[in-house]
Each structure stands twice: as C-alpha cells, then as structure tokens.
JSON list of C-alpha atoms in Angstrom, two decimals:
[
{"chain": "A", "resi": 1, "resn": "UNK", "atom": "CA", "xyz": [-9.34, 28.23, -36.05]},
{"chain": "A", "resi": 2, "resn": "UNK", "atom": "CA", "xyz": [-9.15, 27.02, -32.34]},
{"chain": "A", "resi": 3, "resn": "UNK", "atom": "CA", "xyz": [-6.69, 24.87, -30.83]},
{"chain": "A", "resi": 4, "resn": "UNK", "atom": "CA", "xyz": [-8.59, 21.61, -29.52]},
{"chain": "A", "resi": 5, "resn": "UNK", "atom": "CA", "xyz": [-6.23, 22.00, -26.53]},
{"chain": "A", "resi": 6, "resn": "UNK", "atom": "CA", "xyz": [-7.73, 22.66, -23.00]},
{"chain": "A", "resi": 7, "resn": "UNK", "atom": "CA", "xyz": [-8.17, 26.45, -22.06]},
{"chain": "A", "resi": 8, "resn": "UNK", "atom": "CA", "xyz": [-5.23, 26.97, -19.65]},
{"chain": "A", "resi": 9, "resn": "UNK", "atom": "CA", "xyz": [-2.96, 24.99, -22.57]},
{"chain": "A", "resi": 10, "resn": "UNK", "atom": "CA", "xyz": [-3.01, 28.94, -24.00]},
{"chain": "A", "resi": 11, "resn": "UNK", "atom": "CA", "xyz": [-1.98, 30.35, -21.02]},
{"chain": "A", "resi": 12, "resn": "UNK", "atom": "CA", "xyz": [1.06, 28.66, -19.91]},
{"chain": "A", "resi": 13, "resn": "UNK", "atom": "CA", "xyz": [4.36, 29.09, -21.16]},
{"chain": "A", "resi": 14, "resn": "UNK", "atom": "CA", "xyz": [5.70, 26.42, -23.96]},
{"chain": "A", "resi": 15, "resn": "UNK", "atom": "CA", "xyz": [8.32, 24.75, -20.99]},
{"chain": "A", "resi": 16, "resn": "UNK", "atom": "CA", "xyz": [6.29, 25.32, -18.50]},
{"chain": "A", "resi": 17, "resn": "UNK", "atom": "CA", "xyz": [5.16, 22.11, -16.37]},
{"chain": "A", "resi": 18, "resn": "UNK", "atom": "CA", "xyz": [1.61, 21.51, -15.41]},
{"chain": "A", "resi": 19, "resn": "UNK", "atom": "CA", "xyz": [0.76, 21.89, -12.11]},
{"chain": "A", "resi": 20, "resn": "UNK", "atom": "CA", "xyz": [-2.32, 20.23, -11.44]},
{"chain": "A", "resi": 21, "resn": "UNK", "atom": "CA", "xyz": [-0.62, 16.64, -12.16]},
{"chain": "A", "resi": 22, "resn": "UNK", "atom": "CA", "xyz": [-1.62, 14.01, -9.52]},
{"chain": "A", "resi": 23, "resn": "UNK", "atom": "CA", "xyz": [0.71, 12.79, -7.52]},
{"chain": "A", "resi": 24, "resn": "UNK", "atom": "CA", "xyz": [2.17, 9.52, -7.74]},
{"chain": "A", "resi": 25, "resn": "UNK", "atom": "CA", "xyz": [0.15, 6.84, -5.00]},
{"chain": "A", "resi": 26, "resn": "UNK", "atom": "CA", "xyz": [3.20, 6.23, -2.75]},
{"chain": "A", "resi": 27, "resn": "UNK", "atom": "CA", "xyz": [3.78, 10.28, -1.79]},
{"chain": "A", "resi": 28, "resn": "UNK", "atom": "CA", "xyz": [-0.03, 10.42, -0.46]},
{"chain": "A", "resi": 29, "resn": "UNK", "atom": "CA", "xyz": [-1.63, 9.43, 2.97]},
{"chain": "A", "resi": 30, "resn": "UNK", "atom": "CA", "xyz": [-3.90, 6.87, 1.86]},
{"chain": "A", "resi": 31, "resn": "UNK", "atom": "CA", "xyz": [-1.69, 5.37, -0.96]},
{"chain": "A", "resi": 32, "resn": "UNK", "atom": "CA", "xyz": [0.46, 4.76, 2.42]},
{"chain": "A", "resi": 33, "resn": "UNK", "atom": "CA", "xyz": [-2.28, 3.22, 4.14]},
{"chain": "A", "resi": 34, "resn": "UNK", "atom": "CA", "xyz": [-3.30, 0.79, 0.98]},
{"chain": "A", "resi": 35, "resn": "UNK", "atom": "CA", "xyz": [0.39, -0.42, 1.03]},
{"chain": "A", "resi": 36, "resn": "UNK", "atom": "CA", "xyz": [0.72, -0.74, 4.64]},
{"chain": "A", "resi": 37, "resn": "UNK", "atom": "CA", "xyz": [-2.22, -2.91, 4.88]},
{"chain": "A", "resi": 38, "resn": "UNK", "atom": "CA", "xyz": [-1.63, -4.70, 1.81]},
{"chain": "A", "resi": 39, "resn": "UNK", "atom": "CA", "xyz": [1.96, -5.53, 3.51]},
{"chain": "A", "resi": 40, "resn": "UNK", "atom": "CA", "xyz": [0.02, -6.82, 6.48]},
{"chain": "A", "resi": 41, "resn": "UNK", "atom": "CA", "xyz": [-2.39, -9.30, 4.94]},
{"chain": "A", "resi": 42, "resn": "UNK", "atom": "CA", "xyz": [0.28, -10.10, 2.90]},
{"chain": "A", "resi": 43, "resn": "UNK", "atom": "CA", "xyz": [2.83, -11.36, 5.69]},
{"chain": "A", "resi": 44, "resn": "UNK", "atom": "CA", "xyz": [0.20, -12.62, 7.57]},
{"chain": "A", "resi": 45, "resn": "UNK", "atom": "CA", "xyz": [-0.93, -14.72, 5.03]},
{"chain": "A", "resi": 46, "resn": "UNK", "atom": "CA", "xyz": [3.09, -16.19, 3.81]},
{"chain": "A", "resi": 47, "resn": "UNK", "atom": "CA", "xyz": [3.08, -17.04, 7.83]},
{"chain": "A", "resi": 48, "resn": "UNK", "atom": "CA", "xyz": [0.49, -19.51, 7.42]},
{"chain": "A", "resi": 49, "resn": "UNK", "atom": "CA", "xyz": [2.29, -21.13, 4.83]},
{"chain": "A", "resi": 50, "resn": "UNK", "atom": "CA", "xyz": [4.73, -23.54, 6.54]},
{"chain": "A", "resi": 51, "resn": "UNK", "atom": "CA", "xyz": [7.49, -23.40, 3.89]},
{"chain": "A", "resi": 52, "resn": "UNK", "atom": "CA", "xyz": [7.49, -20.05, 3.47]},
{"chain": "A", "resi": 53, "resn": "UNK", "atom": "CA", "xyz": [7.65, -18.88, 7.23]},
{"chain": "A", "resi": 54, "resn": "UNK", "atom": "CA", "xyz": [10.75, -21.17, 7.51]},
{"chain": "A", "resi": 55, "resn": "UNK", "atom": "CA", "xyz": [12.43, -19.38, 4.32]},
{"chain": "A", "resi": 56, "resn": "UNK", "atom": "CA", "xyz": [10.94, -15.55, 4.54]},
{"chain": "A", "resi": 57, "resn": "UNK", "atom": "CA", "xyz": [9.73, -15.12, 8.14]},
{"chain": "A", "resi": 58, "resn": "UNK", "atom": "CA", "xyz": [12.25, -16.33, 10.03]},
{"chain": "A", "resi": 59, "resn": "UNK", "atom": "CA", "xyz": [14.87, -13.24, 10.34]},
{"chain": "A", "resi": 60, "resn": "UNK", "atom": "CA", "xyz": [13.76, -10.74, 13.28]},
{"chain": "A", "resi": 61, "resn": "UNK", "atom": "CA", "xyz": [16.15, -8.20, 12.09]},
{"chain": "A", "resi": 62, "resn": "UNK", "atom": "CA", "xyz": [16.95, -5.79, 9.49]},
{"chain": "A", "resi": 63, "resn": "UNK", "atom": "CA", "xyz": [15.28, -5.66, 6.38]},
{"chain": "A", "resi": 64, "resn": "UNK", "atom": "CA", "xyz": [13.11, -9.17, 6.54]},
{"chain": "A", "resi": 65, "resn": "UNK", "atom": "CA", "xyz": [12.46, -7.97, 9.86]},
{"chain": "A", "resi": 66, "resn": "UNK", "atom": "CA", "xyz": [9.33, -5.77, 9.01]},
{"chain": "A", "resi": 67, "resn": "UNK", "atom": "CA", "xyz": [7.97, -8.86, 6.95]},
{"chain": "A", "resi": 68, "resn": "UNK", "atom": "CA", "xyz": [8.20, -10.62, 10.34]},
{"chain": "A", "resi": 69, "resn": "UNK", "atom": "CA", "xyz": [6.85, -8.11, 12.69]},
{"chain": "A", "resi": 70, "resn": "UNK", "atom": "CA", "xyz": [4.42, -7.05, 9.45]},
{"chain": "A", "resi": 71, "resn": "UNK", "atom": "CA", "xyz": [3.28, -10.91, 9.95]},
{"chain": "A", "resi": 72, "resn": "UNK", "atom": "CA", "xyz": [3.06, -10.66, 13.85]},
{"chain": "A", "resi": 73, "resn": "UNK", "atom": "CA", "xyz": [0.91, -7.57, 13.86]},
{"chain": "A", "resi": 74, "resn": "UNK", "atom": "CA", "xyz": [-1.56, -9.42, 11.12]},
{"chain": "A", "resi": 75, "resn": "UNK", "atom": "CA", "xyz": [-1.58, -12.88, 12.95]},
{"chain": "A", "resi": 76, "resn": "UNK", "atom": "CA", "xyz": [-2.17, -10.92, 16.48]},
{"chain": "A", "resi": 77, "resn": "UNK", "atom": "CA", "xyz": [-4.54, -7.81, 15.34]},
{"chain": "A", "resi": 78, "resn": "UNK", "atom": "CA", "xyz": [-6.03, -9.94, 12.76]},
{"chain": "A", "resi": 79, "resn": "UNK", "atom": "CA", "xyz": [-9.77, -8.04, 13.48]},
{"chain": "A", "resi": 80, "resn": "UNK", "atom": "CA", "xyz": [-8.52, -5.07, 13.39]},
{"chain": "A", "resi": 81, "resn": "UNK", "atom": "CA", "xyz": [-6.40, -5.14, 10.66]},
{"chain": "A", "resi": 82, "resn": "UNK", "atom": "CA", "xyz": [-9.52, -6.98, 8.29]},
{"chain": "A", "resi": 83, "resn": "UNK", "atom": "CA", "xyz": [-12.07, -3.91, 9.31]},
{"chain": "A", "resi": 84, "resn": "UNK", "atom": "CA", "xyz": [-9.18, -1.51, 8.10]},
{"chain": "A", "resi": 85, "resn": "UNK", "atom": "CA", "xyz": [-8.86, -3.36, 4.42]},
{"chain": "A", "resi": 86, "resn": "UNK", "atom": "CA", "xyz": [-13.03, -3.38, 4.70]},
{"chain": "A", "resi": 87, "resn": "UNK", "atom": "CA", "xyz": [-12.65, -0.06, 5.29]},
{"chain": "A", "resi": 88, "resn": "UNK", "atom": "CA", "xyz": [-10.03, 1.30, 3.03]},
{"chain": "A", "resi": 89, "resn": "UNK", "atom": "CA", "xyz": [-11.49, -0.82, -0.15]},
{"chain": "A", "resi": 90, "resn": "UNK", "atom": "CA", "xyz": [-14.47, 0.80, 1.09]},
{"chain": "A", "resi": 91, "resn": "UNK", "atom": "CA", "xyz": [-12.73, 4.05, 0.89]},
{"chain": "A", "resi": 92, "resn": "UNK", "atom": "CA", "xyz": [-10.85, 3.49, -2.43]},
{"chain": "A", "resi": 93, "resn": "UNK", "atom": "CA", "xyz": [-13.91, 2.23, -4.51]},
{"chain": "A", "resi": 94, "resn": "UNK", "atom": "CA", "xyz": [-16.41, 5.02, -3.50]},
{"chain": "A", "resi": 95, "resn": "UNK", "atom": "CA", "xyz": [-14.89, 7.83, -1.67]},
{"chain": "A", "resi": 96, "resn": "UNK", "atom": "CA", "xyz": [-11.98, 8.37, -4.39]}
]
C-alpha cells in the first residue's frame, strides 16, 4: 500500500530538512517594502494625533528617531508614499 505522503517525501532522507520551505516575510524584498510602508503611514498617522506626537514623536535621535523621521517622510511625501501602499496592496493581493 502507498504512503499518502507527497512524492519527494520517499526520496529524502528521514532528518533531512525540506528545502522548498518559504521563507519567513521579513528576509524577502517585498515583505521589506510592506513593513517599511506600513511604518510610514503608521508614523504619519500617530503625528496627527496631538497627544501622541508630544509622547512618541518627539525624540530626533536613536531608536524613536526613525518613528520621527518615519513620520516626516509620510507628512512631507505623503503622495508618494499613498501610490506606493496603492501599489504594493495592489501587488500583494494579485501579483502574489
């Protein structure tokens, strides 16, 4: 009787690991791309919010630092940066 397993289950050894696994979203280009723009819109968006840009927005160094220039680019390229999430949703839902 045959295995119900997939063809190349027979041809690998027991330990051996599979390598047509798909990488995790963060190690490839446009995973990159959905989080950088998702960053983006999302600091642009807290800087609207008075409260928030007081508390979150307000350091121009280190590590909240990229949440303020993140903010700066999304406030200033604001055209540019909806056409790219038009884009890459575009991209995600039907190319991928």
């Amino acid at each position: 009787m045959r295995s119900v397993r997939g063809a190349g289950a027979a041809l690998r050894a027991p330990g051996a690991a599979m390598t047509n696994a798909v990488p995790p979203a963060v190690y490839s280009l446009d995973g990159l791309l959905v989080f950088g723009l998702l960053l983006v819109c999302t600091c642009a968006y807290l800087r609207k919010v008075p409260r928030l840009r007081a508390w979150l927005l307000s350091e121009k160094r280190g590590l909240w630092g990229v949440g303020y220039k993140a903010a700066v680019i999304g406030t200033r390229l604001h055209v540019p940066v909806a056409i790219s999430c038009v884009l890459m949703a575009f991209y995600v839902l039907v190319v991928k």
